[in-house]
Amino acid sequence: ETGVTQSPTHLIKTRGQQVTLRCSSQSGHNTVSWYQQALGQGPQFIFQYYREEENGRGNFPPRFSGLQFPNYSSELNVNALELDDSALYLCASSLQGAAYEQYFGPGTRLTVT
Amino acid sequence: GEDVEQSLFLSVREGDSSVINCTYTDSSSTYLYWYKQEPGAGLQLLTYIFSNMDMKQDQRLTVLLNKKDKHLSLRIADTQTGDSAIYFCAESKGNTPLVFGKGTRLSVIA
């Protein structure tokens, strides 16, 4: 069984730029959720994807967007990066209807300068 | 609104038991979770408990839930240096997003 993987591991971007983060879900899982974890904080829910559509969104602006592909992998896109976007971005996969078992990837550390 | 509170730090001696506490505000929470995060890593699901349970035990881990007081605890027996990490309490209603606390940093002193 393959666990959740994310790429890249680390990323440095400049304010105003755009970034794309990638996530491959655990084998057999059809639902992907993205979380933002700022330094010293708990993860905050960004959005969830199921059947290639957004299926719930947290309190994040529209410049945070995503995609899910037929193989259930997912992308998180952030436009017009701000300094406060610096964080660890975590992807979690689960089965729809079994969100009580979400398994997280190692995360992507984004630094915006 | 939903809120999950945890104390920020806990220090224990190797071999002792650790107890990490958490309170939550949403009485309709269905599942309560404990996740572990080691430095530079993602979150590892340690265990979760359904809200109609009072206790769940899994090897060295014991979870206690007091639904009346909205209080959750995680006890780690025979704490080892490898248990040093940040422990997050979280809640959900099953198919809703996880709501996390800020995490408790556990330091194990050899």
mmCIF file with all atom_site columns, C-alpha atoms in Angstrom:
data_model
loop_
_atom_site.group_PDB
_atom_site.id
_atom_site.type_symbol
_atom_site.label_atom_id
_atom_site.label_alt_id
_atom_site.label_comp_id
_atom_site.label_asym_id
_atom_site.label_entity_id
_atom_site.label_seq_id
_atom_site.pdbx_PDB_ins_code
_atom_site.Cartn_x
_atom_site.Cartn_y
_atom_site.Cartn_z
_atom_site.occupancy
_atom_site.B_iso_or_equiv
_atom_site.pdbx_formal_charge
_atom_site.auth_seq_id
_atom_site.auth_comp_id
_atom_site.auth_asym_id
_atom_site.auth_atom_id
_atom_site.pdbx_PDB_model_num
ATOM 1   C CA . GLU A 1 1   ? 0.000   0.000  0.000   1.00 0.00 ? 1   GLU A CA 1
ATOM 2   C CA . THR A 1 2   ? 1.438   3.363  -1.020  1.00 0.00 ? 2   THR A CA 1
ATOM 3   C CA . GLY A 1 3   ? 1.130   6.248  1.428   1.00 0.00 ? 3   GLY A CA 1
ATOM 4   C CA . VAL A 1 4   ? 0.357   9.880  0.666   1.00 0.00 ? 4   VAL A CA 1
ATOM 5   C CA . THR A 1 5   ? 3.185   11.655 -1.153  1.00 0.00 ? 5   THR A CA 1
ATOM 6   C CA . GLN A 1 6   ? 3.697   15.365 -1.779  1.00 0.00 ? 6   GLN A CA 1
ATOM 7   C CA . SER A 1 7   ? 6.024   17.382 -3.950  1.00 0.00 ? 7   SER A CA 1
ATOM 8   C CA . PRO A 1 8   ? 8.099   19.406 -3.753  1.00 0.00 ? 8   PRO A CA 1
ATOM 9   C CA . THR A 1 9   ? 9.431   19.081 -0.211  1.00 0.00 ? 9   THR A CA 1
ATOM 10  C CA . HIS A 1 10  ? 10.511  22.698 0.049   1.00 0.00 ? 10  HIS A CA 1
ATOM 11  C CA . LEU A 1 11  ? 9.859   25.754 -2.069  1.00 0.00 ? 11  LEU A CA 1
ATOM 12  C CA . ILE A 1 12  ? 10.905  29.392 -1.925  1.00 0.00 ? 12  ILE A CA 1
ATOM 13  C CA . LYS A 1 13  ? 8.863   31.963 -3.827  1.00 0.00 ? 13  LYS A CA 1
ATOM 14  C CA . THR A 1 14  ? 8.680   35.735 -4.030  1.00 0.00 ? 14  THR A CA 1
ATOM 15  C CA . ARG A 1 15  ? 5.638   37.771 -3.040  1.00 0.00 ? 15  ARG A CA 1
ATOM 16  C CA . GLY A 1 16  ? 3.239   38.098 -5.976  1.00 0.00 ? 16  GLY A CA 1
ATOM 17  C CA . GLN A 1 17  ? 4.316   34.872 -7.663  1.00 0.00 ? 17  GLN A CA 1
ATOM 18  C CA . GLN A 1 18  ? 2.192   31.765 -8.171  1.00 0.00 ? 18  GLN A CA 1
ATOM 19  C CA . VAL A 1 19  ? 2.865   28.265 -6.862  1.00 0.00 ? 19  VAL A CA 1
ATOM 20  C CA . THR A 1 20  ? 1.569   24.749 -7.535  1.00 0.00 ? 20  THR A CA 1
ATOM 21  C CA . LEU A 1 21  ? 1.870   21.983 -4.966  1.00 0.00 ? 21  LEU A CA 1
ATOM 22  C CA . ARG A 1 22  ? 1.163   18.332 -5.742  1.00 0.00 ? 22  ARG A CA 1
ATOM 23  C CA . CYS A 1 23  ? -0.254  15.401 -3.812  1.00 0.00 ? 23  CYS A CA 1
ATOM 24  C CA . SER A 1 24  ? -0.722  11.721 -4.605  1.00 0.00 ? 24  SER A CA 1
ATOM 25  C CA . SER A 1 25  ? -3.322  10.062 -2.449  1.00 0.00 ? 25  SER A CA 1
ATOM 26  C CA . GLN A 1 26  ? -2.946  6.783  -0.643  1.00 0.00 ? 26  GLN A CA 1
ATOM 27  C CA . SER A 1 27  ? -3.785  3.776  -2.778  1.00 0.00 ? 27  SER A CA 1
ATOM 28  C CA . GLY A 1 28  ? -7.551  3.289  -2.930  1.00 0.00 ? 28  GLY A CA 1
ATOM 29  C CA . HIS A 1 29  ? -8.436  6.703  -1.453  1.00 0.00 ? 29  HIS A CA 1
ATOM 30  C CA . ASN A 1 30  ? -10.696 8.902  -3.571  1.00 0.00 ? 30  ASN A CA 1
ATOM 31  C CA . THR A 1 31  ? -10.870 12.087 -1.468  1.00 0.00 ? 31  THR A CA 1
ATOM 32  C CA . VAL A 1 32  ? -8.108  14.637 -0.941  1.00 0.00 ? 32  VAL A CA 1
ATOM 33  C CA . SER A 1 33  ? -8.093  17.458 1.607   1.00 0.00 ? 33  SER A CA 1
ATOM 34  C CA . TRP A 1 34  ? -5.571  20.282 1.852   1.00 0.00 ? 34  TRP A CA 1
ATOM 35  C CA . TYR A 1 35  ? -4.524  21.999 5.072   1.00 0.00 ? 35  TYR A CA 1
ATOM 36  C CA . GLN A 1 36  ? -2.264  24.955 5.823   1.00 0.00 ? 36  GLN A CA 1
ATOM 37  C CA . GLN A 1 37  ? -0.109  24.789 8.953   1.00 0.00 ? 37  GLN A CA 1
ATOM 38  C CA . ALA A 1 38  ? 1.508   28.079 9.925   1.00 0.00 ? 38  ALA A CA 1
ATOM 39  C CA . LEU A 1 39  ? 4.470   27.970 12.282  1.00 0.00 ? 39  LEU A CA 1
ATOM 40  C CA . GLY A 1 40  ? 3.410   27.097 15.823  1.00 0.00 ? 40  GLY A CA 1
ATOM 41  C CA . GLN A 1 41  ? -0.206  26.484 14.822  1.00 0.00 ? 41  GLN A CA 1
ATOM 42  C CA . GLY A 1 42  ? -2.439  23.533 14.117  1.00 0.00 ? 42  GLY A CA 1
ATOM 43  C CA . PRO A 1 43  ? -3.415  22.748 10.535  1.00 0.00 ? 43  PRO A CA 1
ATOM 44  C CA . GLN A 1 44  ? -6.266  24.794 9.030   1.00 0.00 ? 44  GLN A CA 1
ATOM 45  C CA . PHE A 1 45  ? -8.587  23.289 6.427   1.00 0.00 ? 45  PHE A CA 1
ATOM 46  C CA . ILE A 1 46  ? -8.306  24.851 2.968   1.00 0.00 ? 46  ILE A CA 1
ATOM 47  C CA . PHE A 1 47  ? -10.571 22.646 0.813   1.00 0.00 ? 47  PHE A CA 1
ATOM 48  C CA . GLN A 1 48  ? -11.444 19.089 -0.124  1.00 0.00 ? 48  GLN A CA 1
ATOM 49  C CA . TYR A 1 49  ? -11.756 17.381 -3.521  1.00 0.00 ? 49  TYR A CA 1
ATOM 50  C CA . TYR A 1 50  ? -13.883 14.393 -4.426  1.00 0.00 ? 50  TYR A CA 1
ATOM 51  C CA . ARG A 1 51  ? -14.726 13.186 -7.934  1.00 0.00 ? 51  ARG A CA 1
ATOM 52  C CA . GLU A 1 52  ? -12.610 16.002 -9.357  1.00 0.00 ? 52  GLU A CA 1
ATOM 53  C CA . GLU A 1 53  ? -14.780 18.690 -7.771  1.00 0.00 ? 53  GLU A CA 1
ATOM 54  C CA . GLU A 1 54  ? -14.360 20.921 -4.751  1.00 0.00 ? 54  GLU A CA 1
ATOM 55  C CA . ASN A 1 55  ? -16.376 19.383 -1.933  1.00 0.00 ? 55  ASN A CA 1
ATOM 56  C CA . GLY A 1 56  ? -16.057 21.871 0.913   1.00 0.00 ? 56  GLY A CA 1
ATOM 57  C CA . ARG A 1 57  ? -13.896 24.897 1.568   1.00 0.00 ? 57  ARG A CA 1
ATOM 58  C CA . GLY A 1 58  ? -12.479 26.605 4.613   1.00 0.00 ? 58  GLY A CA 1
ATOM 59  C CA . ASN A 1 59  ? -11.949 30.308 5.204   1.00 0.00 ? 59  ASN A CA 1
ATOM 60  C CA . PHE A 1 60  ? -9.389  30.884 2.450   1.00 0.00 ? 60  PHE A CA 1
ATOM 61  C CA . PRO A 1 61  ? -9.583  33.451 -0.385  1.00 0.00 ? 61  PRO A CA 1
ATOM 62  C CA . PRO A 1 62  ? -10.232 32.476 -4.031  1.00 0.00 ? 62  PRO A CA 1
ATOM 63  C CA . ARG A 1 63  ? -6.552  32.826 -4.914  1.00 0.00 ? 63  ARG A CA 1
ATOM 64  C CA . PHE A 1 64  ? -6.266  29.391 -3.279  1.00 0.00 ? 64  PHE A CA 1
ATOM 65  C CA . SER A 1 65  ? -7.575  26.909 -5.843  1.00 0.00 ? 65  SER A CA 1
ATOM 66  C CA . GLY A 1 66  ? -7.202  23.241 -6.569  1.00 0.00 ? 66  GLY A CA 1
ATOM 67  C CA . LEU A 1 67  ? -7.661  20.378 -8.954  1.00 0.00 ? 67  LEU A CA 1
ATOM 68  C CA . GLN A 1 68  ? -8.206  16.674 -8.621  1.00 0.00 ? 68  GLN A CA 1
ATOM 69  C CA . PHE A 1 69  ? -7.348  14.268 -11.423 1.00 0.00 ? 69  PHE A CA 1
ATOM 70  C CA . PRO A 1 70  ? -8.992  10.991 -12.451 1.00 0.00 ? 70  PRO A CA 1
ATOM 71  C CA . ASN A 1 71  ? -6.289  9.044  -10.604 1.00 0.00 ? 71  ASN A CA 1
ATOM 72  C CA . TYR A 1 72  ? -7.320  10.996 -7.430  1.00 0.00 ? 72  TYR A CA 1
ATOM 73  C CA . SER A 1 73  ? -4.067  12.948 -7.243  1.00 0.00 ? 73  SER A CA 1
ATOM 74  C CA . SER A 1 74  ? -4.477  16.644 -6.550  1.00 0.00 ? 74  SER A CA 1
ATOM 75  C CA . GLU A 1 75  ? -2.885  20.060 -6.958  1.00 0.00 ? 75  GLU A CA 1
ATOM 76  C CA . LEU A 1 76  ? -3.077  23.149 -4.783  1.00 0.00 ? 76  LEU A CA 1
ATOM 77  C CA . ASN A 1 77  ? -2.499  26.430 -6.596  1.00 0.00 ? 77  ASN A CA 1
ATOM 78  C CA . VAL A 1 78  ? -1.896  29.739 -4.857  1.00 0.00 ? 78  VAL A CA 1
ATOM 79  C CA . ASN A 1 79  ? -1.846  32.954 -6.873  1.00 0.00 ? 79  ASN A CA 1
ATOM 80  C CA . ALA A 1 80  ? -0.488  36.363 -5.888  1.00 0.00 ? 80  ALA A CA 1
ATOM 81  C CA . LEU A 1 81  ? 1.539   34.944 -3.010  1.00 0.00 ? 81  LEU A CA 1
ATOM 82  C CA . GLU A 1 82  ? 1.678   36.926 0.226   1.00 0.00 ? 82  GLU A CA 1
ATOM 83  C CA . LEU A 1 83  ? 4.229   36.708 3.036   1.00 0.00 ? 83  LEU A CA 1
ATOM 84  C CA . ASP A 1 84  ? 1.555   35.141 5.284   1.00 0.00 ? 84  ASP A CA 1
ATOM 85  C CA . ASP A 1 85  ? 1.225   32.238 2.871   1.00 0.00 ? 85  ASP A CA 1
ATOM 86  C CA . SER A 1 86  ? 4.523   30.928 4.240   1.00 0.00 ? 86  SER A CA 1
ATOM 87  C CA . ALA A 1 87  ? 3.549   27.640 5.900   1.00 0.00 ? 87  ALA A CA 1
ATOM 88  C CA . LEU A 1 88  ? 3.630   23.871 5.712   1.00 0.00 ? 88  LEU A CA 1
ATOM 89  C CA . TYR A 1 89  ? 0.966   22.658 3.280   1.00 0.00 ? 89  TYR A CA 1
ATOM 90  C CA . LEU A 1 90  ? -0.405  19.256 4.111   1.00 0.00 ? 90  LEU A CA 1
ATOM 91  C CA . CYS A 1 91  ? -2.424  16.963 1.943   1.00 0.00 ? 91  CYS A CA 1
ATOM 92  C CA . ALA A 1 92  ? -4.608  14.213 3.438   1.00 0.00 ? 92  ALA A CA 1
ATOM 93  C CA . SER A 1 93  ? -6.395  11.402 1.673   1.00 0.00 ? 93  SER A CA 1
ATOM 94  C CA . SER A 1 94  ? -9.367  9.335  2.721   1.00 0.00 ? 94  SER A CA 1
ATOM 95  C CA . LEU A 1 95  ? -12.291 7.413  1.363   1.00 0.00 ? 95  LEU A CA 1
ATOM 96  C CA . GLN A 1 96  ? -15.459 9.399  0.816   1.00 0.00 ? 96  GLN A CA 1
ATOM 97  C CA . GLY A 1 97  ? -17.750 8.560  3.703   1.00 0.00 ? 97  GLY A CA 1
ATOM 98  C CA . ALA A 1 98  ? -14.791 7.555  5.860   1.00 0.00 ? 98  ALA A CA 1
ATOM 99  C CA . ALA A 1 99  ? -13.236 10.946 6.478   1.00 0.00 ? 99  ALA A CA 1
ATOM 100 C CA . TYR A 1 100 ? -12.609 9.873  10.080  1.00 0.00 ? 100 TYR A CA 1
ATOM 101 C CA . GLU A 1 101 ? -9.538  8.099  8.739   1.00 0.00 ? 101 GLU A CA 1
ATOM 102 C CA . GLN A 1 102 ? -7.523  10.801 7.013   1.00 0.00 ? 102 GLN A CA 1
ATOM 103 C CA . TYR A 1 103 ? -3.887  10.022 6.312   1.00 0.00 ? 103 TYR A CA 1
ATOM 104 C CA . PHE A 1 104 ? -1.470  12.883 5.834   1.00 0.00 ? 104 PHE A CA 1
ATOM 105 C CA . GLY A 1 105 ? 1.497   13.325 3.559   1.00 0.00 ? 105 GLY A CA 1
ATOM 106 C CA . PRO A 1 106 ? 4.837   14.767 4.731   1.00 0.00 ? 106 PRO A CA 1
ATOM 107 C CA . GLY A 1 107 ? 3.907   18.253 3.558   1.00 0.00 ? 107 GLY A CA 1
ATOM 108 C CA . THR A 1 108 ? 5.448   20.958 1.404   1.00 0.00 ? 108 THR A CA 1
ATOM 109 C CA . ARG A 1 109 ? 7.238   23.786 3.212   1.00 0.00 ? 109 ARG A CA 1
ATOM 110 C CA . LEU A 1 110 ? 6.542   27.033 1.325   1.00 0.00 ? 110 LEU A CA 1
ATOM 111 C CA . THR A 1 111 ? 8.544   30.148 2.126   1.00 0.00 ? 111 THR A CA 1
ATOM 112 C CA . VAL A 1 112 ? 7.444   33.457 0.585   1.00 0.00 ? 112 VAL A CA 1
ATOM 113 C CA . THR A 1 113 ? 10.004  36.259 0.656   1.00 0.00 ? 113 THR A CA 1
ATOM 114 C CA . GLY B 2 1   ? -18.017 28.094 16.673  1.00 0.00 ? 1   GLY B CA 1
ATOM 115 C CA . GLU B 2 2   ? -15.610 25.207 16.789  1.00 0.00 ? 2   GLU B CA 1
ATOM 116 C CA . ASP B 2 3   ? -12.580 25.475 19.008  1.00 0.00 ? 3   ASP B CA 1
ATOM 117 C CA . VAL B 2 4   ? -10.035 22.969 20.288  1.00 0.00 ? 4   VAL B CA 1
ATOM 118 C CA . GLU B 2 5   ? -7.699  23.913 23.139  1.00 0.00 ? 5   GLU B CA 1
ATOM 119 C CA . GLN B 2 6   ? -4.548  22.205 24.341  1.00 0.00 ? 6   GLN B CA 1
ATOM 120 C CA . SER B 2 7   ? -1.746  23.105 26.692  1.00 0.00 ? 7   SER B CA 1
ATOM 121 C CA . LEU B 2 8   ? 1.351   23.996 24.704  1.00 0.00 ? 8   LEU B CA 1
ATOM 122 C CA . PHE B 2 9   ? 4.096   22.083 26.511  1.00 0.00 ? 9   PHE B CA 1
ATOM 123 C CA . LEU B 2 10  ? 4.608   18.913 28.547  1.00 0.00 ? 10  LEU B CA 1
ATOM 124 C CA . SER B 2 11  ? 7.849   17.513 29.870  1.00 0.00 ? 11  SER B CA 1
ATOM 125 C CA . VAL B 2 12  ? 8.181   13.998 31.316  1.00 0.00 ? 12  VAL B CA 1
ATOM 126 C CA . ARG B 2 13  ? 10.956  11.607 32.300  1.00 0.00 ? 13  ARG B CA 1
ATOM 127 C CA . GLU B 2 14  ? 11.611  8.523  30.213  1.00 0.00 ? 14  GLU B CA 1
ATOM 128 C CA . GLY B 2 15  ? 9.629   5.587  31.565  1.00 0.00 ? 15  GLY B CA 1
ATOM 129 C CA . ASP B 2 16  ? 6.927   7.751  33.171  1.00 0.00 ? 16  ASP B CA 1
ATOM 130 C CA . SER B 2 17  ? 3.413   8.119  31.821  1.00 0.00 ? 17  SER B CA 1
ATOM 131 C CA . SER B 2 18  ? 2.468   11.205 29.815  1.00 0.00 ? 18  SER B CA 1
ATOM 132 C CA . VAL B 2 19  ? -1.028  12.646 29.842  1.00 0.00 ? 19  VAL B CA 1
ATOM 133 C CA . ILE B 2 20  ? -1.937  15.206 27.184  1.00 0.00 ? 20  ILE B CA 1
ATOM 134 C CA . ASN B 2 21  ? -5.231  17.004 27.630  1.00 0.00 ? 21  ASN B CA 1
ATOM 135 C CA . CYS B 2 22  ? -7.601  18.679 25.201  1.00 0.00 ? 22  CYS B CA 1
ATOM 136 C CA . THR B 2 23  ? -10.928 20.478 25.434  1.00 0.00 ? 23  THR B CA 1
ATOM 137 C CA . TYR B 2 24  ? -13.333 21.173 22.600  1.00 0.00 ? 24  TYR B CA 1
ATOM 138 C CA . THR B 2 25  ? -16.416 23.297 22.292  1.00 0.00 ? 25  THR B CA 1
ATOM 139 C CA . ASP B 2 26  ? -18.549 21.625 19.610  1.00 0.00 ? 26  ASP B CA 1
ATOM 140 C CA . SER B 2 27  ? -20.919 19.225 21.393  1.00 0.00 ? 27  SER B CA 1
ATOM 141 C CA . SER B 2 28  ? -21.924 17.705 18.033  1.00 0.00 ? 28  SER B CA 1
ATOM 142 C CA . SER B 2 29  ? -18.398 16.440 17.377  1.00 0.00 ? 29  SER B CA 1
ATOM 143 C CA . THR B 2 30  ? -18.607 12.798 16.374  1.00 0.00 ? 30  THR B CA 1
ATOM 144 C CA . TYR B 2 31  ? -14.968 11.803 16.149  1.00 0.00 ? 31  TYR B CA 1
ATOM 145 C CA . LEU B 2 32  ? -12.040 12.952 18.244  1.00 0.00 ? 32  LEU B CA 1
ATOM 146 C CA . TYR B 2 33  ? -8.498  12.314 17.140  1.00 0.00 ? 33  TYR B CA 1
ATOM 147 C CA . TRP B 2 34  ? -4.917  12.347 18.253  1.00 0.00 ? 34  TRP B CA 1
ATOM 148 C CA . TYR B 2 35  ? -2.220  13.021 15.670  1.00 0.00 ? 35  TYR B CA 1
ATOM 149 C CA . LYS B 2 36  ? 1.557   13.032 16.194  1.00 0.00 ? 36  LYS B CA 1
ATOM 150 C CA . GLN B 2 37  ? 3.949   15.319 14.311  1.00 0.00 ? 37  GLN B CA 1
ATOM 151 C CA . GLU B 2 38  ? 7.684   14.788 14.476  1.00 0.00 ? 38  GLU B CA 1
ATOM 152 C CA . PRO B 2 39  ? 10.071  17.602 13.473  1.00 0.00 ? 39  PRO B CA 1
ATOM 153 C CA . GLY B 2 40  ? 9.899   18.360 9.760   1.00 0.00 ? 40  GLY B CA 1
ATOM 154 C CA . ALA B 2 41  ? 7.281   15.695 9.147   1.00 0.00 ? 41  ALA B CA 1
ATOM 155 C CA . GLY B 2 42  ? 3.581   15.426 8.362   1.00 0.00 ? 42  GLY B CA 1
ATOM 156 C CA . LEU B 2 43  ? 0.881   14.240 10.737  1.00 0.00 ? 43  LEU B CA 1
ATOM 157 C CA . GLN B 2 44  ? 0.620   10.631 11.843  1.00 0.00 ? 44  GLN B CA 1
ATOM 158 C CA . LEU B 2 45  ? -2.830  9.423  12.901  1.00 0.00 ? 45  LEU B CA 1
ATOM 159 C CA . LEU B 2 46  ? -2.310  7.796  16.299  1.00 0.00 ? 46  LEU B CA 1
ATOM 160 C CA . THR B 2 47  ? -5.876  6.952  17.195  1.00 0.00 ? 47  THR B CA 1
ATOM 161 C CA . TYR B 2 48  ? -9.420  8.243  17.147  1.00 0.00 ? 48  TYR B CA 1
ATOM 162 C CA . ILE B 2 49  ? -12.454 7.690  19.308  1.00 0.00 ? 49  ILE B CA 1
ATOM 163 C CA . PHE B 2 50  ? -16.122 7.809  18.422  1.00 0.00 ? 50  PHE B CA 1
ATOM 164 C CA . SER B 2 51  ? -18.167 10.097 20.627  1.00 0.00 ? 51  SER B CA 1
ATOM 165 C CA . ASN B 2 52  ? -20.293 7.278  22.078  1.00 0.00 ? 52  ASN B CA 1
ATOM 166 C CA . MET B 2 53  ? -17.177 5.695  23.625  1.00 0.00 ? 53  MET B CA 1
ATOM 167 C CA . ASP B 2 54  ? -15.561 6.616  26.940  1.00 0.00 ? 54  ASP B CA 1
ATOM 168 C CA . MET B 2 55  ? -12.236 4.930  26.464  1.00 0.00 ? 55  MET B CA 1
ATOM 169 C CA . LYS B 2 56  ? -10.062 3.360  23.811  1.00 0.00 ? 56  LYS B CA 1
ATOM 170 C CA . GLN B 2 57  ? -6.812  1.519  24.416  1.00 0.00 ? 57  GLN B CA 1
ATOM 171 C CA . ASP B 2 58  ? -4.196  0.649  21.828  1.00 0.00 ? 58  ASP B CA 1
ATOM 172 C CA . GLN B 2 59  ? -0.928  -0.763 23.156  1.00 0.00 ? 59  GLN B CA 1
ATOM 173 C CA . ARG B 2 60  ? 0.760   2.060  25.114  1.00 0.00 ? 60  ARG B CA 1
ATOM 174 C CA . LEU B 2 61  ? -1.941  4.594  24.217  1.00 0.00 ? 61  LEU B CA 1
ATOM 175 C CA . THR B 2 62  ? -5.124  5.166  26.206  1.00 0.00 ? 62  THR B CA 1
ATOM 176 C CA . VAL B 2 63  ? -7.700  7.718  25.122  1.00 0.00 ? 63  VAL B CA 1
ATOM 177 C CA . LEU B 2 64  ? -10.309 8.939  27.588  1.00 0.00 ? 64  LEU B CA 1
ATOM 178 C CA . LEU B 2 65  ? -13.332 10.957 26.523  1.00 0.00 ? 65  LEU B CA 1
ATOM 179 C CA . ASN B 2 66  ? -15.563 12.904 28.898  1.00 0.00 ? 66  ASN B CA 1
ATOM 180 C CA . LYS B 2 67  ? -18.330 14.051 26.601  1.00 0.00 ? 67  LYS B CA 1
ATOM 181 C CA . LYS B 2 68  ? -20.158 15.960 29.332  1.00 0.00 ? 68  LYS B CA 1
ATOM 182 C CA . ASP B 2 69  ? -17.104 18.148 29.991  1.00 0.00 ? 69  ASP B CA 1
ATOM 183 C CA . LYS B 2 70  ? -15.955 18.018 26.329  1.00 0.00 ? 70  LYS B CA 1
ATOM 184 C CA . HIS B 2 71  ? -12.564 16.805 27.526  1.00 0.00 ? 71  HIS B CA 1
ATOM 185 C CA . LEU B 2 72  ? -10.264 14.375 25.743  1.00 0.00 ? 72  LEU B CA 1
ATOM 186 C CA . SER B 2 73  ? -6.982  12.985 27.021  1.00 0.00 ? 73  SER B CA 1
ATOM 187 C CA . LEU B 2 74  ? -4.195  10.853 25.629  1.00 0.00 ? 74  LEU B CA 1
ATOM 188 C CA . ARG B 2 75  ? -2.116  8.787  28.018  1.00 0.00 ? 75  ARG B CA 1
ATOM 189 C CA . ILE B 2 76  ? 1.163   7.343  26.805  1.00 0.00 ? 76  ILE B CA 1
ATOM 190 C CA . ALA B 2 77  ? 2.476   4.614  29.099  1.00 0.00 ? 77  ALA B CA 1
ATOM 191 C CA . ASP B 2 78  ? 6.215   4.051  29.552  1.00 0.00 ? 78  ASP B CA 1
ATOM 192 C CA . THR B 2 79  ? 7.090   7.186  27.575  1.00 0.00 ? 79  THR B CA 1
ATOM 193 C CA . GLN B 2 80  ? 10.220  6.856  25.434  1.00 0.00 ? 80  GLN B CA 1
ATOM 194 C CA . THR B 2 81  ? 12.513  9.453  23.851  1.00 0.00 ? 81  THR B CA 1
ATOM 195 C CA . GLY B 2 82  ? 11.010  8.498  20.489  1.00 0.00 ? 82  GLY B CA 1
ATOM 196 C CA . ASP B 2 83  ? 7.673   9.811  21.743  1.00 0.00 ? 83  ASP B CA 1
ATOM 197 C CA . SER B 2 84  ? 9.060   13.366 21.747  1.00 0.00 ? 84  SER B CA 1
ATOM 198 C CA . ALA B 2 85  ? 6.923   15.225 19.216  1.00 0.00 ? 85  ALA B CA 1
ATOM 199 C CA . ILE B 2 86  ? 3.973   17.592 18.908  1.00 0.00 ? 86  ILE B CA 1
ATOM 200 C CA . TYR B 2 87  ? 0.615   15.972 19.602  1.00 0.00 ? 87  TYR B CA 1
ATOM 201 C CA . PHE B 2 88  ? -2.505  17.435 18.021  1.00 0.00 ? 88  PHE B CA 1
ATOM 202 C CA . CYS B 2 89  ? -6.040  16.932 19.212  1.00 0.00 ? 89  CYS B CA 1
ATOM 203 C CA . ALA B 2 90  ? -8.699  17.281 16.499  1.00 0.00 ? 90  ALA B CA 1
ATOM 204 C CA . GLU B 2 91  ? -12.431 16.880 16.110  1.00 0.00 ? 91  GLU B CA 1
ATOM 205 C CA . SER B 2 92  ? -14.868 16.347 13.259  1.00 0.00 ? 92  SER B CA 1
ATOM 206 C CA . LYS B 2 93  ? -18.412 15.219 12.619  1.00 0.00 ? 93  LYS B CA 1
ATOM 207 C CA . GLY B 2 94  ? -17.229 12.334 10.466  1.00 0.00 ? 94  GLY B CA 1
ATOM 208 C CA . ASN B 2 95  ? -17.462 13.833 7.004   1.00 0.00 ? 95  ASN B CA 1
ATOM 209 C CA . THR B 2 96  ? -16.530 17.373 7.967   1.00 0.00 ? 96  THR B CA 1
ATOM 210 C CA . PRO B 2 97  ? -12.995 18.764 7.955   1.00 0.00 ? 97  PRO B CA 1
ATOM 211 C CA . LEU B 2 98  ? -10.747 18.171 10.906  1.00 0.00 ? 98  LEU B CA 1
ATOM 212 C CA . VAL B 2 99  ? -10.525 21.062 13.377  1.00 0.00 ? 99  VAL B CA 1
ATOM 213 C CA . PHE B 2 100 ? -7.176  20.990 15.162  1.00 0.00 ? 100 PHE B CA 1
ATOM 214 C CA . GLY B 2 101 ? -5.824  22.431 18.365  1.00 0.00 ? 101 GLY B CA 1
ATOM 215 C CA . LYS B 2 102 ? -2.471  24.222 18.363  1.00 0.00 ? 102 LYS B CA 1
ATOM 216 C CA . GLY B 2 103 ? -0.655  21.118 19.538  1.00 0.00 ? 103 GLY B CA 1
ATOM 217 C CA . THR B 2 104 ? 1.167   20.045 22.701  1.00 0.00 ? 104 THR B CA 1
ATOM 218 C CA . ARG B 2 105 ? 4.942   19.730 22.481  1.00 0.00 ? 105 ARG B CA 1
ATOM 219 C CA . LEU B 2 106 ? 5.986   16.657 24.470  1.00 0.00 ? 106 LEU B CA 1
ATOM 220 C CA . SER B 2 107 ? 9.609   16.566 25.611  1.00 0.00 ? 107 SER B CA 1
ATOM 221 C CA . VAL B 2 108 ? 10.910  13.309 27.055  1.00 0.00 ? 108 VAL B CA 1
ATOM 222 C CA . ILE B 2 109 ? 13.931  13.619 29.322  1.00 0.00 ? 109 ILE B CA 1
ATOM 223 C CA . ALA B 2 110 ? 16.263  10.642 29.414  1.00 0.00 ? 110 ALA B CA 1
#
